[in-house]
mmCIF file of C-alpha atoms and ligand atoms in Angstrom:
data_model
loop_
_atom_site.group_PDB
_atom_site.id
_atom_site.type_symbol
_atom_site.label_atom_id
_atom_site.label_comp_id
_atom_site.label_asym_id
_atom_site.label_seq_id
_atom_site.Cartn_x
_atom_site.Cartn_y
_atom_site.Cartn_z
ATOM 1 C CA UNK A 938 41.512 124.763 188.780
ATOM 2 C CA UNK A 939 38.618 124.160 186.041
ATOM 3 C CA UNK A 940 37.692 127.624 184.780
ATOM 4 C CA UNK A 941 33.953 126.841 184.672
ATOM 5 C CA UNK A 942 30.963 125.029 187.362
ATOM 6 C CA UNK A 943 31.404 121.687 186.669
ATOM 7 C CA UNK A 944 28.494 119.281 187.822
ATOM 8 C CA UNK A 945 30.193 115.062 187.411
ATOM 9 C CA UNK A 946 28.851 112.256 188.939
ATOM 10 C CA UNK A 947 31.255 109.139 189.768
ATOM 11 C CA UNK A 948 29.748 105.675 189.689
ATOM 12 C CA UNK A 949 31.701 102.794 191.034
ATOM 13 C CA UNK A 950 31.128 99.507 192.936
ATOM 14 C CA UNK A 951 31.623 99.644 196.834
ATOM 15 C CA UNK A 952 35.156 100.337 197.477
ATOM 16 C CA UNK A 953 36.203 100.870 194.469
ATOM 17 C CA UNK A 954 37.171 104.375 195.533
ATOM 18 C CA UNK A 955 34.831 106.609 194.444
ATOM 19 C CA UNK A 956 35.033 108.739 197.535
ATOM 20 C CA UNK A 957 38.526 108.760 197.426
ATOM 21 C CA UNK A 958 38.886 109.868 193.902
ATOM 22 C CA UNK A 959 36.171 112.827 194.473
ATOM 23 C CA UNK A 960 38.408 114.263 197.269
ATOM 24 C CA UNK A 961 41.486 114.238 194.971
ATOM 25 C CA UNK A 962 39.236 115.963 192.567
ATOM 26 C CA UNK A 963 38.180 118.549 194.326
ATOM 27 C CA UNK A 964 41.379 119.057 196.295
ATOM 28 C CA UNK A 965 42.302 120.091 193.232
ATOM 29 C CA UNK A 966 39.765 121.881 191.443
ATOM 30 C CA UNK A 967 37.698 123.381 194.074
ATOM 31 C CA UNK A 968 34.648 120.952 194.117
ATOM 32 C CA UNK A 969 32.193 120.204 196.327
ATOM 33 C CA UNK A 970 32.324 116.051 196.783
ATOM 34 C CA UNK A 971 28.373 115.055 197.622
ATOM 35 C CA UNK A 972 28.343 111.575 199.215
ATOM 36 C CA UNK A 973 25.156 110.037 199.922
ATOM 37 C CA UNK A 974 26.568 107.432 202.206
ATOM 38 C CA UNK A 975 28.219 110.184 204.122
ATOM 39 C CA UNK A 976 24.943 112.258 204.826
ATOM 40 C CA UNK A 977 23.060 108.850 205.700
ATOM 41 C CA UNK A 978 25.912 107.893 208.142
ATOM 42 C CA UNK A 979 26.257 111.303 209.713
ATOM 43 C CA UNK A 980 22.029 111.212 209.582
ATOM 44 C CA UNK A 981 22.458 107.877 211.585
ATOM 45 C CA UNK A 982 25.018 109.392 214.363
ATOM 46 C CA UNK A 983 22.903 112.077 214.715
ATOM 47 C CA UNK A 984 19.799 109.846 215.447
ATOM 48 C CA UNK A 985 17.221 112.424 212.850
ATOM 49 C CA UNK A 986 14.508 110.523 211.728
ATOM 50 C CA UNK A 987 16.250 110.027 208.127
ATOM 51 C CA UNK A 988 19.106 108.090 210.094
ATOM 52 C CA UNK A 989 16.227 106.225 212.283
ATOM 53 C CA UNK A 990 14.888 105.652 208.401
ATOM 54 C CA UNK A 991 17.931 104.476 206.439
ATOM 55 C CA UNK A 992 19.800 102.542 209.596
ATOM 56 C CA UNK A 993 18.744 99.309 208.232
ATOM 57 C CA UNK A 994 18.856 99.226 205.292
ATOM 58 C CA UNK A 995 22.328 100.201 205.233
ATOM 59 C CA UNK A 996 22.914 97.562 207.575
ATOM 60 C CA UNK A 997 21.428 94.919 205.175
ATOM 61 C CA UNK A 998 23.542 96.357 201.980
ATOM 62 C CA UNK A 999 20.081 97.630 200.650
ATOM 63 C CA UNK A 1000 18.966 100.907 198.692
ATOM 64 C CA UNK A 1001 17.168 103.020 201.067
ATOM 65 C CA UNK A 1002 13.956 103.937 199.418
ATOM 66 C CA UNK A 1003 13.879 106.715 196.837
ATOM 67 C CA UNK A 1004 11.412 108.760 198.493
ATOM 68 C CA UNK A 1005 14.519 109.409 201.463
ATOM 69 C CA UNK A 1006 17.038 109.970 199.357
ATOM 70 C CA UNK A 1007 16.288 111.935 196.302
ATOM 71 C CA UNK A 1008 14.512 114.752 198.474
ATOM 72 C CA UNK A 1009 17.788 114.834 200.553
ATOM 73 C CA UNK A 1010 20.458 115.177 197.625
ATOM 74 C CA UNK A 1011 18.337 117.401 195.746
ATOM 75 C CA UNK A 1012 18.290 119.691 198.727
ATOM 76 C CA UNK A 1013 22.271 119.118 199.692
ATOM 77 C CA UNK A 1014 22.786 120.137 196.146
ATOM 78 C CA UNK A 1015 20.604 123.400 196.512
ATOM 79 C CA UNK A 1016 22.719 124.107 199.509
ATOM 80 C CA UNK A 1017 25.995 123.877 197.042
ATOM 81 C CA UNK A 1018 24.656 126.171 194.994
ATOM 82 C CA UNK A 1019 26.504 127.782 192.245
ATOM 83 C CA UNK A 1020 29.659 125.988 193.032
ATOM 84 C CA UNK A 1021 30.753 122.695 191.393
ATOM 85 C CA UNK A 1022 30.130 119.086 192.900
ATOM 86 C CA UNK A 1023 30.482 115.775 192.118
ATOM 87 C CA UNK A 1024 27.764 113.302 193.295
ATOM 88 C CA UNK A 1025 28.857 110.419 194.905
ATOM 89 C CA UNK A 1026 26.754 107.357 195.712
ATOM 90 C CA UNK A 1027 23.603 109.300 194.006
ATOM 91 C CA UNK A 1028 21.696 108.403 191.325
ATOM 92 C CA UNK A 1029 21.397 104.743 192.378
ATOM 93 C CA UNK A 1030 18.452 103.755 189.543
ATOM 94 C CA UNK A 1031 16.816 105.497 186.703
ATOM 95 C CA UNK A 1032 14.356 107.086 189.075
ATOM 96 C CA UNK A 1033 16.711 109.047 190.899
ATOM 97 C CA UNK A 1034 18.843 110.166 187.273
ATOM 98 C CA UNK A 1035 15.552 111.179 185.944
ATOM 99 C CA UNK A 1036 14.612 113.820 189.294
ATOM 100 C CA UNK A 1037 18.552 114.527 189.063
ATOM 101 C CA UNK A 1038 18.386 115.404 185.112
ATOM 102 C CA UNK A 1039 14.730 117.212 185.358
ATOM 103 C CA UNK A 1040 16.864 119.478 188.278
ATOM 104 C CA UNK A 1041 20.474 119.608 186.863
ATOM 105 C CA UNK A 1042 22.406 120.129 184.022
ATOM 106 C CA UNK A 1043 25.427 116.880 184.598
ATOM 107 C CA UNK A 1044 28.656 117.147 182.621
ATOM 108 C CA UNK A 1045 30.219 114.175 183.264
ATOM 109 C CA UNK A 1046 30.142 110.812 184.450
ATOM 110 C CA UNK A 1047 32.674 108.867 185.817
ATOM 111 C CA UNK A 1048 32.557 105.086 186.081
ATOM 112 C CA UNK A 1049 35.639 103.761 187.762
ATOM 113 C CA UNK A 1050 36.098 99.887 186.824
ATOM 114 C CA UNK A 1051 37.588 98.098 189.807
ATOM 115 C CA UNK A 1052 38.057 94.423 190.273
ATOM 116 C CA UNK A 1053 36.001 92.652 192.834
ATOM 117 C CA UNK A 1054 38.686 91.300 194.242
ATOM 118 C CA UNK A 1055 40.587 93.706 194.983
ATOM 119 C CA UNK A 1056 38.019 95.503 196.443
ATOM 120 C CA UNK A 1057 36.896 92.937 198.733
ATOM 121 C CA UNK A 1058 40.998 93.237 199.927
ATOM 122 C CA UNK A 1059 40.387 96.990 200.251
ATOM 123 C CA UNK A 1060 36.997 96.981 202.213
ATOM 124 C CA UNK A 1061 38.424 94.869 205.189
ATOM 125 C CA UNK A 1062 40.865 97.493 206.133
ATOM 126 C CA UNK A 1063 38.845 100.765 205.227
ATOM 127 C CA UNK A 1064 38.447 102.671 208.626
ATOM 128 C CA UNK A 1065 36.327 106.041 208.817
ATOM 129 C CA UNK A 1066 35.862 109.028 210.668
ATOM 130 C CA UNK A 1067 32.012 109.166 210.474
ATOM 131 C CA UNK A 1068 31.353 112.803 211.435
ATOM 132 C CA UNK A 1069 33.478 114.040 208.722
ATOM 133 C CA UNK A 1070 33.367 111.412 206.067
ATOM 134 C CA UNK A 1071 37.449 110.961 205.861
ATOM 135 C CA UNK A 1072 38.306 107.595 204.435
ATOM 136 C CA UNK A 1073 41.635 106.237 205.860
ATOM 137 C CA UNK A 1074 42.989 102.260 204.968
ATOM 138 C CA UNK A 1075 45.505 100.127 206.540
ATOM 139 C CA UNK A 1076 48.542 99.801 204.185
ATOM 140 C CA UNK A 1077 47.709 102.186 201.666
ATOM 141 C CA UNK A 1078 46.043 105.460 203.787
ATOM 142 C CA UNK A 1079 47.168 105.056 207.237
ATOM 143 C CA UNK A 1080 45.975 107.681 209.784
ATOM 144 C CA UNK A 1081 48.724 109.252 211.498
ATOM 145 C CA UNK A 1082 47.846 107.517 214.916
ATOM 146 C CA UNK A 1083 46.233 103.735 214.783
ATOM 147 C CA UNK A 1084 42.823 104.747 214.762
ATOM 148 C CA UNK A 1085 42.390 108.153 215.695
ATOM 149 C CA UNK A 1086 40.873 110.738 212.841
ATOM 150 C CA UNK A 1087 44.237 112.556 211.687
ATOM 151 C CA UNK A 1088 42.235 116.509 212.094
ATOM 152 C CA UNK A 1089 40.230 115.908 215.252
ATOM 153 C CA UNK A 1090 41.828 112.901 216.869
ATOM 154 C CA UNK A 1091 38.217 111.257 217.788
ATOM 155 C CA UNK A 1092 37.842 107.564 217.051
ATOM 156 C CA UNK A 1093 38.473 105.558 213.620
ATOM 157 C CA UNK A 1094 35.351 102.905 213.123
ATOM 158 C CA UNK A 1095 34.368 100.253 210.520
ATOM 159 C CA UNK A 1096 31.124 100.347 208.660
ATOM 160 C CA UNK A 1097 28.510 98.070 209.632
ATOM 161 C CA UNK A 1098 28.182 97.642 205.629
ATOM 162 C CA UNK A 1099 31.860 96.415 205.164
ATOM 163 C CA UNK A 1100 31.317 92.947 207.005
ATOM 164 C CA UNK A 1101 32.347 90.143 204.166
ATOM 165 C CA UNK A 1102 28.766 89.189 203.929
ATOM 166 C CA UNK A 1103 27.063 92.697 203.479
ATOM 167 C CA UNK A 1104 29.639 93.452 201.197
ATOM 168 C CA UNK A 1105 29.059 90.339 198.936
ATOM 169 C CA UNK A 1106 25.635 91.440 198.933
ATOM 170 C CA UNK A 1107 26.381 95.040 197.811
ATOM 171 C CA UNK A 1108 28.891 93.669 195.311
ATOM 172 C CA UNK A 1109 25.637 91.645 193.532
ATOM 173 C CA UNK A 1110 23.328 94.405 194.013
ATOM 174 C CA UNK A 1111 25.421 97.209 192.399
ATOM 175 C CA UNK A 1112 25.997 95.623 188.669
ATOM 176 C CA UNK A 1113 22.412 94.685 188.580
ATOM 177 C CA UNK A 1114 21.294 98.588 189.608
ATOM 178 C CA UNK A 1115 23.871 100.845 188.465
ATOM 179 C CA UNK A 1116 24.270 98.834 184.791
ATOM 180 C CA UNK A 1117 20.978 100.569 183.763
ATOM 181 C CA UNK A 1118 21.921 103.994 185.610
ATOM 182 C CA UNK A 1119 25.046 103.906 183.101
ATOM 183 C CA UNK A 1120 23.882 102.693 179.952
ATOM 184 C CA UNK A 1121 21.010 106.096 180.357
ATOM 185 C CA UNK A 1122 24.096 107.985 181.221
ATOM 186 C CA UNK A 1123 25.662 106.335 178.197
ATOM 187 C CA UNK A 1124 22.999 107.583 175.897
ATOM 188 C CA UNK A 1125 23.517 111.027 176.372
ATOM 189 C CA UNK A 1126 27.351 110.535 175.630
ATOM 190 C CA UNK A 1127 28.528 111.910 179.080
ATOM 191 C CA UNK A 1128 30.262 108.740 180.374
ATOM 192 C CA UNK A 1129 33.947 107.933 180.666
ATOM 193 C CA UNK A 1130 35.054 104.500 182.161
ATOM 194 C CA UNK A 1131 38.138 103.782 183.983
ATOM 195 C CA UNK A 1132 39.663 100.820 184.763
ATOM 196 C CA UNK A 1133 42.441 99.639 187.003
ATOM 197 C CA UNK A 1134 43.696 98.276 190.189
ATOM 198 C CA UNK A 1135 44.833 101.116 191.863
ATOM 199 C CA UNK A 1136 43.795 104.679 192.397
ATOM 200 C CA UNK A 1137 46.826 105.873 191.333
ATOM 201 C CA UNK A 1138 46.529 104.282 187.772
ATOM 202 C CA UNK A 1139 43.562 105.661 187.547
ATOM 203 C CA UNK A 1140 43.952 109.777 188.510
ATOM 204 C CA UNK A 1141 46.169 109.975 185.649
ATOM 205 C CA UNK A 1142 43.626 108.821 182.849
ATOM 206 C CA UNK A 1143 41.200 110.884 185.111
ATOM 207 C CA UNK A 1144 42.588 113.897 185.552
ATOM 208 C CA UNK A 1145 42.737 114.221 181.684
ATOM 209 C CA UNK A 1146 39.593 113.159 181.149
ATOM 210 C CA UNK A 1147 38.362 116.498 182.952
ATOM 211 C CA UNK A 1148 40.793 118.614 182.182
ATOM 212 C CA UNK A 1149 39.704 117.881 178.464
ATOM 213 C CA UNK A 1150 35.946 117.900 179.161
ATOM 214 C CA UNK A 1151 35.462 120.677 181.648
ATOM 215 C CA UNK A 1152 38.018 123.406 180.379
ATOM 216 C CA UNK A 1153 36.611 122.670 176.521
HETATM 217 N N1 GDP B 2064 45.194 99.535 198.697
HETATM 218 C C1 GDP B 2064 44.495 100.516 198.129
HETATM 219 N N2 GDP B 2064 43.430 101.026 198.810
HETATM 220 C C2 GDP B 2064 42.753 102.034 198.208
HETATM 221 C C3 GDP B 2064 43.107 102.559 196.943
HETATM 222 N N3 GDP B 2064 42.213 103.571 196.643
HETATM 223 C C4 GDP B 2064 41.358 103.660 197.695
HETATM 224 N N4 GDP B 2064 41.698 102.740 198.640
HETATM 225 C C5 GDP B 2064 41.060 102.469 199.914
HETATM 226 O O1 GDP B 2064 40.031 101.518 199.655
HETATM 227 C C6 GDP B 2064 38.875 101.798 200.445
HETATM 228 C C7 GDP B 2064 37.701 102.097 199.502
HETATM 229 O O2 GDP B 2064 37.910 103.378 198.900
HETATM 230 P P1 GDP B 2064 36.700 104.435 198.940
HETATM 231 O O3 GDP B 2064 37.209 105.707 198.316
HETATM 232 O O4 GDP B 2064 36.128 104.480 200.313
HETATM 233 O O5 GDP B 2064 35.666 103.700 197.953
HETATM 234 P P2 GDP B 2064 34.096 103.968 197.721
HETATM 235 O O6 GDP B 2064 33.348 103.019 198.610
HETATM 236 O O7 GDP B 2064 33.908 103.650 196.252
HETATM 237 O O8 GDP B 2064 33.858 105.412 198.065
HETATM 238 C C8 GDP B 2064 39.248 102.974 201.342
HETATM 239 O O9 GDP B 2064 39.717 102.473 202.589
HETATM 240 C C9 GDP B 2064 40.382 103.664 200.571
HETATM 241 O O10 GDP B 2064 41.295 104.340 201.465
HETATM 242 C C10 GDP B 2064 44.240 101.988 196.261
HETATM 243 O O11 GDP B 2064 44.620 102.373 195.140
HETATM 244 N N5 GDP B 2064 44.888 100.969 196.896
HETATM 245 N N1 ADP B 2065 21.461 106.899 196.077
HETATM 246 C C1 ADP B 2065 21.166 105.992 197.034
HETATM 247 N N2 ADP B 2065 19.927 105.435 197.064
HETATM 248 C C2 ADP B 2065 19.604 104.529 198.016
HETATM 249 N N3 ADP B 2065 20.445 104.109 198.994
HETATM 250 C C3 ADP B 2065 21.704 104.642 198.998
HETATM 251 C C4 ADP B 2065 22.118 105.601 198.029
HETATM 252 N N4 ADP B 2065 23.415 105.937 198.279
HETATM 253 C C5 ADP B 2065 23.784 105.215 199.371
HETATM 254 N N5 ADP B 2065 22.766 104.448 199.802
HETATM 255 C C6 ADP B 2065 22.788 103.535 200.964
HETATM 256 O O1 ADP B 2065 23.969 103.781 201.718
HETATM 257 C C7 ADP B 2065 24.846 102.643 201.674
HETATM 258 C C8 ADP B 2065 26.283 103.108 201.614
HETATM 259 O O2 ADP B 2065 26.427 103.870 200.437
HETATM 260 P P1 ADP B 2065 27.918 104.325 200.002
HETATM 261 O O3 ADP B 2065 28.584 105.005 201.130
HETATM 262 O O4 ADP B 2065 27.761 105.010 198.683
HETATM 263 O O5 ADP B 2065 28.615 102.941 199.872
HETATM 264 P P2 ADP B 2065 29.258 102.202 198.663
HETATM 265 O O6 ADP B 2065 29.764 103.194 197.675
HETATM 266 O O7 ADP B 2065 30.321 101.436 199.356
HETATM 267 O O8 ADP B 2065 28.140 101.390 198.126
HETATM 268 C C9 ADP B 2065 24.388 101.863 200.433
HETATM 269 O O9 ADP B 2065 24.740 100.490 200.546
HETATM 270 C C10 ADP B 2065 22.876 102.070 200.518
HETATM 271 O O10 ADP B 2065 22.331 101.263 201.563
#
């Protein structure tokens, strides 16, 4: 358990287990994991006028316009309040650092450095429980019954996103949007890369990483 608030934000391609990693994070340490995509999916099941908003654009593997997003994770991270988080899937551009940083004070971030193949592997067998958020996978997180959600039973689904060709799509988009986010992230020395294959080569490396810069 980190002894301070910690505020991190992980950065990563699609599938390249961002989400993933920010559970085992704050399974561990008592965070609050913030994931855009999860709040625009449950926003979309819940038919509000953000889901109405963002629906296609997640369908197409686009950005859904600043002016939806920022105003809704700067007000899911007001609702955290003093507790630690790490953002997931937010900021997307410079825009969206610079509202974060003028609101927040970020300790780390974490770029994980997956390759695209493997990903695109990953992707086709990623099933979720949308309500919730929980990530399950076929051959490496299996839900304890073929696709029911392990805690509430209800139906597993696949994202509309993960089809080959939206996915090829977000592949391209990401290195030419987040590259920027990183290198401004870079500037400010708070960025720690990690690269492998498999999540579990990478929660070593990790868990050091914030050991080392939370607890200092
Ligand atoms: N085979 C395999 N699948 C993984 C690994 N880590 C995560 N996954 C799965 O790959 C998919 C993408 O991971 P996720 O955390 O959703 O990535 P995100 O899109 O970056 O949040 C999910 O179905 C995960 O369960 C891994 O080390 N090996
Ligand atoms: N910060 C953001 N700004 C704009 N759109 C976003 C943002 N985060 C997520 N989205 C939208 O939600 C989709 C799914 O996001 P996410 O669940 O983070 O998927 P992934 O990590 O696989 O890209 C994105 O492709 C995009 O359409």
């Amino acid at each position: 358990m980190y002894t301070k608030i910690f505020r991190a934000v992980i950065i990563g391609a699609p599938g390249s287990g961002k989400g993933t990693i920010s559970e085992l994070i704050c399974k561990n340490h008592g965070c609050v994991h913030i994931s855009t995509g999860d709040i625009l999916r449950q926003n979309i099941i819940k038919n509000t006028e953000l889901g109405k908003k963002a629906k296609q654009y997640i369908a197409e593997g686009k950005l859904v316009p600043d002016a939806i997003v920022t105003k809704t994770m700067l007000a899911r991270i007001t609702e955290v309040g003093n507790r630690s988080y790490i953002l997931d899937g937010f900021p997307r551009n410079i825009a969206q650092a610079e509202a974060l940083s003028a609101r927040e004070q970020i300790d780390a971030v974490i770029t994980l450095d997956v390759p695209h193949s493997v990903i695109i592997d990953r992707v086709k067998n990623r099933w979720i429980h949308a309500p919730s958020g929980r990530v399950y996978n076929i051959g490496f997180k299996n839900p304890k019954v073929p696709g029911k959600d392990d805690v509430t039973g209800e139906p597993l689904m696949q994202r509309e996103d993960d089809k080959p060709h939206v996915v090829a799509k977000r592949l391209e988009l990401y290195d030419e949007v987040m590259n920027p986010v990183i290198a401004w992230y870079e500037k400010q020395g708070l960025v720690a890369t990690f690269k492998g294959k498999k999540t579990k080569e990478i929660w070593p490396m990790m868990e050091l990483f914030l050991n080392d810069r939370i607890n200092a």
